């Protein structure tokens, strides 16, 4: 009998995301009889996910087996693929803390999950748990591929590669394919007629090419159309999913840099020092920047889930729509050898020659039976390299703090953050980091904790 794959999902209490990933997996013939091991520390959310996964199996009429685990090591035993999706500390208290404490210093944020003081703190909370997964994988499934969907993606991927270099890992995000869809919508062009190539770091990759396939088989550069549409006020069109997010920041940066970034305007506004400034409400209004956007989404998602959970429990079957996540495509290619191309975050190793060798780069990757193989990009345009490096500085110092257990590097990371440095002086930055470390002391490693405010020397 042919062996079937085992897929372990750590953080399976993220039921909606689990549903999307497992729904994709079960629609692949090569994966439809897989063993799906769901693991979460929250027994109530795990039970809800078990119900949803079981109904997915029944709806699709497949032979997959669903297991649930509260023990991580047991869940990982014999796994071929490990999907990770969790938020350490949750919306409350940790996300709320990451927004409310900086506000006391006049530092406003939009998402705070990737860069800035919010991203630094989230990395500090998250990386030790990812390292524990890697440790367990080396014990019970050393050849498995880790598909990591956790923010801050670049910090996490870098930190895993630093401490556990033999782990086969990739950081996965939907920003590249998601933004391609948004731009196709603005241009009124079917996204399947667009060819693109992007590279950079997670949440700050850029489309180096963005082209429309013509009837004669040639390709036409779409950047002139995007710039013209923005300058004429036709682009961006109103958001198809969130009216608070107007997407003007990225179009403005397109006119300055010549390239379009792959993560949303609400994200990008806080990765740079140009858009969120104390005493400049005109910038917030002009570019439609949604301050405190992530907490609002969390509240809405929590409320929405209450209704969804009740509906899933009552339903006999659950609709299974294909998502645009890469996980099932990767698993299918590795398991069958059928090649595919995805965008993944891995150790750079010379793929982008203008960025550090050890940073986490986001590049096109070929996937087949040999695993995930990043492609060579070469040097990025110098203005893109320069901007990306400002973010890499923060990521590198955060990773160094984690690897060396040196708290001083957390202050250095915040000091180098473009948005934080544009708003606060050095004493304020040191004091803010102290306050955040004190507030998060139950969620961070012991070496990083402070019990009371520590004054800068």
Tab-separated table of C-alpha atoms in Angstrom:
chain	number	residue	atom	x	y	z
A	1	UNK	CA	0.000	0.000	0.000
A	2	UNK	CA	1.349	3.416	-0.973
A	3	UNK	CA	2.265	5.537	2.019
A	4	UNK	CA	0.134	8.638	2.495
A	5	UNK	CA	1.565	11.939	3.726
A	6	UNK	CA	1.202	13.220	7.246
A	7	UNK	CA	0.488	16.946	7.601
A	8	UNK	CA	0.764	18.535	11.030
A	9	UNK	CA	-0.888	21.883	11.685
A	10	UNK	CA	0.510	23.736	14.721
A	11	UNK	CA	-1.846	26.503	15.805
A	12	UNK	CA	-4.876	24.731	14.405
A	13	UNK	CA	-7.114	26.845	16.638
A	14	UNK	CA	-6.801	29.455	13.882
A	15	UNK	CA	-9.849	27.703	12.472
A	16	UNK	CA	-10.611	29.864	9.441
A	17	UNK	CA	-7.016	29.731	8.216
A	18	UNK	CA	-6.850	26.007	8.983
A	19	UNK	CA	-10.025	25.527	6.938
A	20	UNK	CA	-8.491	27.324	3.944
A	21	UNK	CA	-5.227	25.373	4.038
A	22	UNK	CA	-6.737	21.956	4.749
A	23	UNK	CA	-9.531	22.606	2.247
A	24	UNK	CA	-6.882	23.196	-0.430
A	25	UNK	CA	-4.936	20.118	0.659
A	26	UNK	CA	-7.921	17.783	0.523
A	27	UNK	CA	-8.771	18.871	-3.027
A	28	UNK	CA	-5.386	17.605	-4.243
A	29	UNK	CA	-5.715	13.918	-5.250
A	30	UNK	CA	-2.156	13.227	-4.067
A	31	UNK	CA	-2.985	14.566	-0.586
A	32	UNK	CA	-6.649	13.610	-0.180
A	33	UNK	CA	-5.904	10.522	1.944
A	34	UNK	CA	-3.383	12.286	4.169
A	35	UNK	CA	-3.318	12.103	7.930
A	36	UNK	CA	-4.051	15.605	9.229
A	37	UNK	CA	-2.744	16.159	12.754
A	38	UNK	CA	-4.238	19.286	14.331
A	39	UNK	CA	-2.470	20.708	17.382
A	40	UNK	CA	-3.348	23.691	19.574
A	41	UNK	CA	-2.970	24.705	23.214
A	42	UNK	CA	-6.585	25.953	23.370
A	43	UNK	CA	-8.834	22.873	23.725
A	44	UNK	CA	-12.016	24.770	22.815
A	45	UNK	CA	-10.596	26.163	19.562
A	46	UNK	CA	-9.016	22.804	18.764
A	47	UNK	CA	-12.390	21.073	19.160
A	48	UNK	CA	-13.986	23.630	16.824
A	49	UNK	CA	-11.267	23.008	14.247
A	50	UNK	CA	-11.721	19.251	14.521
A	51	UNK	CA	-15.407	19.668	13.690
A	52	UNK	CA	-14.630	21.860	10.683
A	53	UNK	CA	-11.891	19.552	9.383
A	54	UNK	CA	-14.150	16.511	9.754
A	55	UNK	CA	-16.905	18.201	7.785
A	56	UNK	CA	-14.423	19.157	5.061
A	57	UNK	CA	-13.529	15.475	4.727
A	58	UNK	CA	-17.199	14.483	4.519
A	59	UNK	CA	-18.061	17.268	2.079
A	60	UNK	CA	-15.286	16.259	-0.312
A	61	UNK	CA	-15.778	12.526	0.189
A	62	UNK	CA	-12.081	11.874	0.696
A	63	UNK	CA	-10.215	9.366	2.862
A	64	UNK	CA	-8.173	11.762	4.958
A	65	UNK	CA	-7.798	10.975	8.640
A	66	UNK	CA	-8.131	13.796	11.204
A	67	UNK	CA	-6.249	13.650	14.521
A	68	UNK	CA	-6.115	16.206	17.314
A	69	UNK	CA	-3.285	16.744	19.774
A	70	UNK	CA	-2.458	18.962	22.706
A	71	UNK	CA	1.093	17.554	22.787
A	72	UNK	CA	3.270	19.171	20.128
A	73	UNK	CA	5.902	16.422	19.962
A	74	UNK	CA	3.245	13.751	19.478
A	75	UNK	CA	1.538	15.788	16.753
A	76	UNK	CA	4.829	16.167	14.880
A	77	UNK	CA	5.815	12.508	15.044
A	78	UNK	CA	6.434	11.221	11.522
A	79	UNK	CA	5.195	14.386	9.820
A	80	UNK	CA	6.113	15.130	6.202
A	81	UNK	CA	4.856	18.706	6.281
A	82	UNK	CA	4.419	21.062	9.227
A	83	UNK	CA	2.178	24.118	8.867
A	84	UNK	CA	2.511	26.757	11.576
A	85	UNK	CA	0.012	29.576	12.150
A	86	UNK	CA	-0.277	31.170	15.578
A	87	UNK	CA	-0.135	34.504	17.360
A	88	UNK	CA	1.669	34.314	20.683
A	89	UNK	CA	-0.130	36.422	23.250
A	90	UNK	CA	-3.159	36.899	20.999
A	91	UNK	CA	-5.074	40.083	20.383
A	92	UNK	CA	-5.433	40.521	24.135
A	93	UNK	CA	-3.220	41.296	25.827
A	94	UNK	CA	-0.261	41.429	23.459
A	95	UNK	CA	-1.538	43.137	20.305
A	96	UNK	CA	-3.347	45.722	22.396
A	97	UNK	CA	-0.126	46.335	24.348
A	98	UNK	CA	1.895	46.787	21.142
A	99	UNK	CA	-0.436	49.609	20.115
A	100	UNK	CA	-1.390	51.287	23.374
A	101	UNK	CA	2.061	51.614	24.981
A	102	UNK	CA	3.663	53.348	21.949
A	103	UNK	CA	0.673	55.721	21.760
A	104	UNK	CA	1.713	57.133	25.129
A	105	UNK	CA	4.868	58.333	23.383
A	106	UNK	CA	2.990	59.731	20.400
A	107	UNK	CA	4.022	56.804	18.197
A	108	UNK	CA	1.103	55.639	16.038
A	109	UNK	CA	0.993	52.404	14.040
A	110	UNK	CA	-1.266	50.701	11.523
A	111	UNK	CA	-0.514	46.933	11.708
A	112	UNK	CA	2.549	46.539	13.982
A	113	UNK	CA	3.203	42.872	13.182
A	114	UNK	CA	6.286	43.039	10.953
A	115	UNK	CA	8.551	45.997	11.707
A	116	UNK	CA	8.698	48.836	14.215
A	117	UNK	CA	8.408	48.335	17.942
A	118	UNK	CA	5.324	46.168	17.407
A	119	UNK	CA	7.173	43.865	15.014
A	120	UNK	CA	10.205	43.663	17.315
A	121	UNK	CA	8.045	42.659	20.281
A	122	UNK	CA	6.084	40.182	18.229
A	123	UNK	CA	9.330	38.584	17.058
A	124	UNK	CA	10.555	38.395	20.642
A	125	UNK	CA	7.365	36.589	21.651
A	126	UNK	CA	7.232	34.309	18.620
A	127	UNK	CA	10.713	33.077	17.727
A	128	UNK	CA	11.291	30.979	20.897
A	129	UNK	CA	8.124	29.001	20.124
A	130	UNK	CA	9.209	28.447	16.522
A	131	UNK	CA	12.593	27.275	17.776
A	132	UNK	CA	10.845	24.751	20.034
A	133	UNK	CA	8.955	23.411	17.012
A	134	UNK	CA	12.273	23.054	15.171
A	135	UNK	CA	13.791	21.252	18.151
A	136	UNK	CA	10.871	18.820	18.235
A	137	UNK	CA	11.037	18.346	14.457
A	138	UNK	CA	14.696	17.372	14.661
A	139	UNK	CA	13.707	14.686	17.160
A	140	UNK	CA	10.693	13.142	15.429
A	141	UNK	CA	10.491	14.403	11.799
A	142	UNK	CA	13.882	15.841	10.778
A	143	UNK	CA	13.186	15.669	7.027
A	144	UNK	CA	9.795	17.391	7.189
A	145	UNK	CA	9.256	20.761	5.497
A	146	UNK	CA	8.197	23.621	7.758
A	147	UNK	CA	5.647	25.908	6.114
A	148	UNK	CA	5.627	28.965	8.315
A	149	UNK	CA	2.739	31.449	8.121
A	150	UNK	CA	3.629	33.517	11.188
A	151	UNK	CA	4.555	37.205	11.431
A	152	UNK	CA	7.043	38.827	11.663
A	153	UNK	CA	7.872	36.570	8.715
A	154	UNK	CA	11.363	37.857	7.888
A	155	UNK	CA	12.529	37.883	11.515
A	156	UNK	CA	11.129	34.386	12.084
A	157	UNK	CA	12.654	32.893	8.938
A	158	UNK	CA	16.032	34.491	9.648
A	159	UNK	CA	16.036	33.322	13.269
A	160	UNK	CA	15.159	29.728	12.329
A	161	UNK	CA	17.947	29.633	9.752
A	162	UNK	CA	20.416	31.013	12.320
A	163	UNK	CA	19.736	28.467	15.038
A	164	UNK	CA	18.399	25.447	13.129
A	165	UNK	CA	20.037	25.590	9.677
A	166	UNK	CA	19.197	21.975	8.815
A	167	UNK	CA	15.449	22.513	9.096
A	168	UNK	CA	13.827	22.599	5.663
A	169	UNK	CA	11.717	25.710	5.970
A	170	UNK	CA	9.924	28.371	3.980
A	171	UNK	CA	8.057	31.458	5.129
A	172	UNK	CA	4.804	31.905	3.220
A	173	UNK	CA	2.709	35.007	2.630
A	174	UNK	CA	-0.005	35.891	0.132
A	175	UNK	CA	1.081	39.478	-0.525
A	176	UNK	CA	2.708	38.834	-3.927
A	177	UNK	CA	-0.251	37.058	-5.516
A	178	UNK	CA	-2.741	39.205	-3.584
A	179	UNK	CA	-1.284	42.480	-4.825
A	180	UNK	CA	-1.128	41.142	-8.391
A	181	UNK	CA	-4.886	40.566	-8.136
A	182	UNK	CA	-5.448	44.104	-6.795
A	183	UNK	CA	-3.451	45.719	-9.585
A	184	UNK	CA	-5.184	43.587	-12.218
A	185	UNK	CA	-8.485	44.797	-10.785
A	186	UNK	CA	-7.394	48.428	-11.019
A	187	UNK	CA	-6.302	47.878	-14.633
A	188	UNK	CA	-9.414	45.851	-15.615
A	189	UNK	CA	-7.160	43.039	-16.867
A	190	UNK	CA	-7.674	39.368	-15.917
A	191	UNK	CA	-4.896	38.477	-13.501
A	192	UNK	CA	-4.136	35.277	-15.430
A	193	UNK	CA	-3.056	37.485	-18.379
A	194	UNK	CA	-0.411	39.213	-16.262
A	195	UNK	CA	3.200	38.092	-15.952
A	196	UNK	CA	5.280	39.357	-13.055
A	197	UNK	CA	8.558	38.791	-11.248
A	198	UNK	CA	9.037	40.089	-7.719
A	199	UNK	CA	11.872	40.041	-5.215
A	200	UNK	CA	12.994	41.650	-1.967
A	201	UNK	CA	12.077	40.789	1.605
A	202	UNK	CA	8.719	39.822	3.036
A	203	UNK	CA	6.307	42.767	2.927
A	204	UNK	CA	8.914	44.795	1.037
A	205	UNK	CA	9.365	42.915	-2.215
A	206	UNK	CA	8.877	44.799	-5.471
A	207	UNK	CA	7.577	43.797	-8.884
A	208	UNK	CA	10.671	44.008	-11.065
A	209	UNK	CA	8.431	43.193	-14.028
A	210	UNK	CA	4.680	43.625	-14.298
A	211	UNK	CA	3.461	42.913	-17.811
A	212	UNK	CA	0.334	42.084	-19.844
A	213	UNK	CA	0.405	39.228	-22.335
A	214	UNK	CA	-0.680	40.430	-25.779
A	215	UNK	CA	-2.588	38.445	-28.414
A	216	UNK	CA	0.561	37.969	-30.487
A	217	UNK	CA	2.346	36.423	-27.487
A	218	UNK	CA	4.452	39.480	-26.661
A	219	UNK	CA	4.294	41.305	-23.324
A	220	UNK	CA	3.568	44.975	-22.587
A	221	UNK	CA	4.962	46.813	-19.549
A	222	UNK	CA	2.063	47.884	-17.306
A	223	UNK	CA	3.956	50.365	-15.134
A	224	UNK	CA	3.188	53.379	-17.398
A	225	UNK	CA	-0.535	52.563	-17.152
A	226	UNK	CA	-0.374	52.309	-13.346
A	227	UNK	CA	1.469	55.613	-12.958
A	228	UNK	CA	-0.834	57.399	-15.396
A	229	UNK	CA	-3.950	56.013	-13.692
A	230	UNK	CA	-2.712	57.229	-10.297
A	231	UNK	CA	-1.813	60.704	-11.532
A	232	UNK	CA	-5.198	61.022	-13.222
A	233	UNK	CA	-6.990	59.983	-10.019
A	234	UNK	CA	-8.413	56.738	-11.446
A	235	UNK	CA	-6.202	54.448	-9.342
A	236	UNK	CA	-6.384	52.998	-6.833
A	237	UNK	CA	-9.990	51.930	-7.112
A	238	UNK	CA	-11.943	51.668	-3.831
A	239	UNK	CA	-10.942	48.552	-1.935
A	240	UNK	CA	-12.914	45.412	-2.729
A	241	UNK	CA	-12.615	44.186	0.851
A	242	UNK	CA	-11.845	47.004	3.296
A	243	UNK	CA	-13.057	50.593	2.768
A	244	UNK	CA	-10.652	51.870	5.449
A	245	UNK	CA	-7.653	50.916	3.317
A	246	UNK	CA	-7.293	53.194	0.312
A	247	UNK	CA	-3.952	51.939	-1.030
A	248	UNK	CA	-2.592	55.367	-1.985
A	249	UNK	CA	0.764	55.006	-0.219
A	250	UNK	CA	2.017	52.323	-2.591
A	251	UNK	CA	0.999	54.243	-5.683
A	252	UNK	CA	2.768	57.344	-4.370
A	253	UNK	CA	5.921	55.286	-3.757
A	254	UNK	CA	5.623	53.849	-7.280
A	255	UNK	CA	5.975	57.379	-8.657
A	256	UNK	CA	9.063	57.933	-6.472
A	257	UNK	CA	10.812	54.566	-6.855
A	258	UNK	CA	9.592	53.323	-10.228
A	259	UNK	CA	8.437	49.985	-8.798
A	260	UNK	CA	5.327	48.755	-6.951
A	261	UNK	CA	5.715	47.080	-3.555
A	262	UNK	CA	3.914	43.826	-2.836
A	263	UNK	CA	2.499	44.514	0.636
A	264	UNK	CA	-0.443	46.797	1.359
A	265	UNK	CA	-0.331	50.541	1.858
A	266	UNK	CA	-1.391	50.233	5.495
A	267	UNK	CA	1.653	48.032	6.099
A	268	UNK	CA	4.063	50.043	3.960
A	269	UNK	CA	3.166	53.336	5.638
A	270	UNK	CA	4.813	52.165	8.876
A	271	UNK	CA	7.901	50.639	7.242
A	272	UNK	CA	9.052	54.076	6.079
A	273	UNK	CA	9.433	57.502	7.768
A	274	UNK	CA	7.386	59.478	5.247
A	275	UNK	CA	3.690	59.029	5.985
A	276	UNK	CA	2.832	58.791	9.699
A	277	UNK	CA	4.074	61.879	11.533
A	278	UNK	CA	2.943	63.509	14.756
A	279	UNK	CA	1.272	66.822	14.008
A	280	UNK	CA	0.731	65.994	10.340
A	281	UNK	CA	-2.918	64.952	10.034
A	282	UNK	CA	-2.778	66.236	6.454
A	283	UNK	CA	-0.620	63.234	5.495
A	284	UNK	CA	-3.003	60.791	7.154
A	285	UNK	CA	-5.921	62.314	5.241
A	286	UNK	CA	-4.123	62.705	1.902
A	287	UNK	CA	-2.953	59.100	1.778
A	288	UNK	CA	-5.898	57.530	3.618
A	289	UNK	CA	-3.724	55.872	6.251
A	290	UNK	CA	-5.790	53.675	8.619
A	291	UNK	CA	-4.164	54.141	12.023
A	292	UNK	CA	-4.867	51.341	14.531
A	293	UNK	CA	-6.080	49.174	11.655
A	294	UNK	CA	-4.927	45.810	13.000
A	295	UNK	CA	-6.782	46.033	16.339
A	296	UNK	CA	-9.934	46.944	14.425
A	297	UNK	CA	-9.525	43.876	12.225
A	298	UNK	CA	-8.928	41.656	15.241
A	299	UNK	CA	-12.157	42.831	16.887
A	300	UNK	CA	-14.096	42.318	13.652
A	301	UNK	CA	-12.606	38.860	13.108
A	302	UNK	CA	-13.409	37.784	16.662
A	303	UNK	CA	-17.033	38.863	16.243
A	304	UNK	CA	-17.275	37.275	12.803
A	305	UNK	CA	-15.865	34.009	14.095
A	306	UNK	CA	-18.577	33.686	16.730
A	307	UNK	CA	-21.188	33.495	13.991
A	308	UNK	CA	-19.062	31.276	11.762
A	309	UNK	CA	-18.334	28.801	14.552
A	310	UNK	CA	-22.024	28.390	15.303
A	311	UNK	CA	-22.831	27.955	11.598
A	312	UNK	CA	-20.102	25.344	11.111
A	313	UNK	CA	-21.339	23.314	14.075
A	314	UNK	CA	-24.876	23.214	12.643
A	315	UNK	CA	-23.952	22.594	8.994
A	316	UNK	CA	-23.878	19.077	7.587
A	317	UNK	CA	-21.330	20.072	4.953
A	318	UNK	CA	-18.975	23.037	4.519
A	319	UNK	CA	-18.361	24.841	1.242
A	320	UNK	CA	-14.771	24.361	0.105
A	321	UNK	CA	-13.427	27.162	-2.064
A	322	UNK	CA	-9.843	27.163	-3.322
A	323	UNK	CA	-7.692	29.750	-1.564
A	324	UNK	CA	-4.655	31.531	-2.995
A	325	UNK	CA	-2.229	30.176	-0.385
A	326	UNK	CA	0.826	28.232	-1.545
A	327	UNK	CA	0.830	25.421	1.035
A	328	UNK	CA	-1.051	22.740	-0.907
A	329	UNK	CA	0.866	23.513	-4.093
A	330	UNK	CA	4.170	22.992	-2.251
A	331	UNK	CA	3.007	19.748	-0.664
A	332	UNK	CA	1.716	18.399	-3.976
A	333	UNK	CA	4.958	19.236	-5.810
A	334	UNK	CA	7.194	17.714	-3.145
A	335	UNK	CA	5.032	14.599	-2.817
A	336	UNK	CA	4.470	13.942	-6.540
A	337	UNK	CA	7.400	15.667	-8.226
A	338	UNK	CA	5.008	17.789	-10.302
A	339	UNK	CA	6.811	21.165	-10.495
A	340	UNK	CA	5.307	24.482	-9.408
A	341	UNK	CA	6.506	28.023	-8.778
A	342	UNK	CA	5.774	29.883	-5.562
A	343	UNK	CA	7.062	32.957	-3.773
A	344	UNK	CA	8.833	31.990	-0.581
A	345	UNK	CA	10.975	33.452	2.179
A	346	UNK	CA	14.288	31.666	2.709
A	347	UNK	CA	17.867	32.481	3.630
A	348	UNK	CA	19.190	34.729	0.869
A	349	UNK	CA	22.443	32.859	0.076
A	350	UNK	CA	23.233	35.072	-2.893
A	351	UNK	CA	19.817	35.020	-4.574
A	352	UNK	CA	19.653	38.823	-4.269
A	353	UNK	CA	23.251	39.940	-4.539
A	354	UNK	CA	22.642	43.471	-3.267
A	355	UNK	CA	21.251	42.222	0.059
A	356	UNK	CA	23.088	40.451	2.920
A	357	UNK	CA	23.804	36.736	2.437
A	358	UNK	CA	22.111	35.724	5.691
A	359	UNK	CA	18.952	37.853	5.535
A	360	UNK	CA	15.550	36.328	4.762
A	361	UNK	CA	14.805	37.068	1.112
A	362	UNK	CA	11.485	36.684	-0.714
A	363	UNK	CA	12.025	35.331	-4.227
A	364	UNK	CA	10.392	33.044	-6.789
A	365	UNK	CA	11.042	29.395	-5.952
A	366	UNK	CA	10.827	26.201	-7.973
A	367	UNK	CA	9.212	23.357	-6.032
A	368	UNK	CA	9.504	19.684	-6.984
A	369	UNK	CA	10.471	16.380	-5.387
A	370	UNK	CA	13.799	17.899	-4.338
A	371	UNK	CA	12.058	20.522	-2.225
A	372	UNK	CA	11.943	24.303	-2.417
A	373	UNK	CA	14.658	25.846	-4.574
A	374	UNK	CA	14.978	29.646	-4.635
A	375	UNK	CA	15.882	31.309	-7.942
A	376	UNK	CA	18.687	33.751	-8.667
A	377	UNK	CA	17.683	37.422	-8.955
A	378	UNK	CA	20.961	39.363	-8.927
A	379	UNK	CA	21.169	42.971	-7.774
A	380	UNK	CA	18.009	44.978	-7.181
A	381	UNK	CA	17.748	48.581	-8.419
A	382	UNK	CA	19.817	50.662	-5.978
A	383	UNK	CA	16.897	52.691	-4.614
A	384	UNK	CA	15.038	49.473	-3.727
A	385	UNK	CA	18.120	47.967	-2.136
A	386	UNK	CA	18.608	51.100	-0.016
A	387	UNK	CA	15.034	51.132	1.251
A	388	UNK	CA	14.978	47.400	1.953
A	389	UNK	CA	18.196	47.653	3.944
A	390	UNK	CA	16.536	50.038	6.398
A	391	UNK	CA	14.136	47.216	7.270
A	392	UNK	CA	16.815	44.530	7.288
A	393	UNK	CA	18.715	46.543	9.923
A	394	UNK	CA	15.801	46.120	12.328
A	395	UNK	CA	15.358	42.437	11.488
A	396	UNK	CA	19.049	41.648	11.914
A	397	UNK	CA	19.321	43.342	15.303
A	398	UNK	CA	16.181	41.612	16.561
A	399	UNK	CA	17.548	38.239	15.463
A	400	UNK	CA	20.898	39.032	17.087
A	401	UNK	CA	19.122	39.867	20.342
A	402	UNK	CA	17.356	36.501	20.236
A	403	UNK	CA	20.380	34.421	19.248
A	404	UNK	CA	22.814	36.049	21.694
A	405	UNK	CA	20.209	36.787	24.394
A	406	UNK	CA	21.480	40.353	24.468
A	407	UNK	CA	18.696	42.753	25.428
A	408	UNK	CA	20.738	45.767	24.273
A	409	UNK	CA	20.118	44.778	20.661
A	410	UNK	CA	16.367	45.222	21.161
A	411	UNK	CA	17.005	48.900	21.877
A	412	UNK	CA	19.323	49.048	18.872
A	413	UNK	CA	16.636	47.496	16.664
A	414	UNK	CA	14.059	50.080	17.764
A	415	UNK	CA	16.653	52.829	17.326
A	416	UNK	CA	17.172	51.799	13.689
A	417	UNK	CA	13.491	51.474	12.833
A	418	UNK	CA	12.652	54.157	10.214
A	419	UNK	CA	9.254	55.137	11.625
A	420	UNK	CA	10.253	55.039	15.300
A	421	UNK	CA	13.441	57.042	14.685
A	422	UNK	CA	11.511	59.683	12.756
A	423	UNK	CA	9.154	60.243	15.681
A	424	UNK	CA	11.058	59.679	18.936
A	425	UNK	CA	14.379	60.753	20.426
A	426	UNK	CA	16.839	58.261	21.919
A	427	UNK	CA	15.661	58.593	25.520
A	428	UNK	CA	12.069	58.050	24.401
A	429	UNK	CA	13.049	54.967	22.376
A	430	UNK	CA	14.900	53.392	25.314
A	431	UNK	CA	12.037	54.170	27.683
A	432	UNK	CA	9.423	52.822	25.250
A	433	UNK	CA	11.299	49.543	24.830
A	434	UNK	CA	11.562	49.217	28.619
A	435	UNK	CA	7.838	49.797	28.987
A	436	UNK	CA	7.018	47.215	26.317
A	437	UNK	CA	9.354	44.617	27.805
A	438	UNK	CA	7.807	45.153	31.225
A	439	UNK	CA	4.277	44.871	29.820
A	440	UNK	CA	5.146	41.687	27.890
A	441	UNK	CA	7.183	40.009	30.619
A	442	UNK	CA	4.846	36.993	30.815
A	443	UNK	CA	5.215	36.334	27.072
A	444	UNK	CA	8.911	36.870	26.392
A	445	UNK	CA	12.153	35.046	27.330
A	446	UNK	CA	13.521	35.614	30.784
A	447	UNK	CA	16.671	37.356	29.530
A	448	UNK	CA	14.562	40.093	27.924
A	449	UNK	CA	12.312	40.858	30.894
A	450	UNK	CA	12.346	44.024	32.956
A	451	UNK	CA	10.286	44.338	36.113
A	452	UNK	CA	10.445	48.093	36.279
A	453	UNK	CA	11.433	51.001	34.120
A	454	UNK	CA	15.155	51.118	33.446
A	455	UNK	CA	16.596	54.538	32.712
A	456	UNK	CA	19.031	54.917	29.868
A	457	UNK	CA	22.556	55.634	30.985
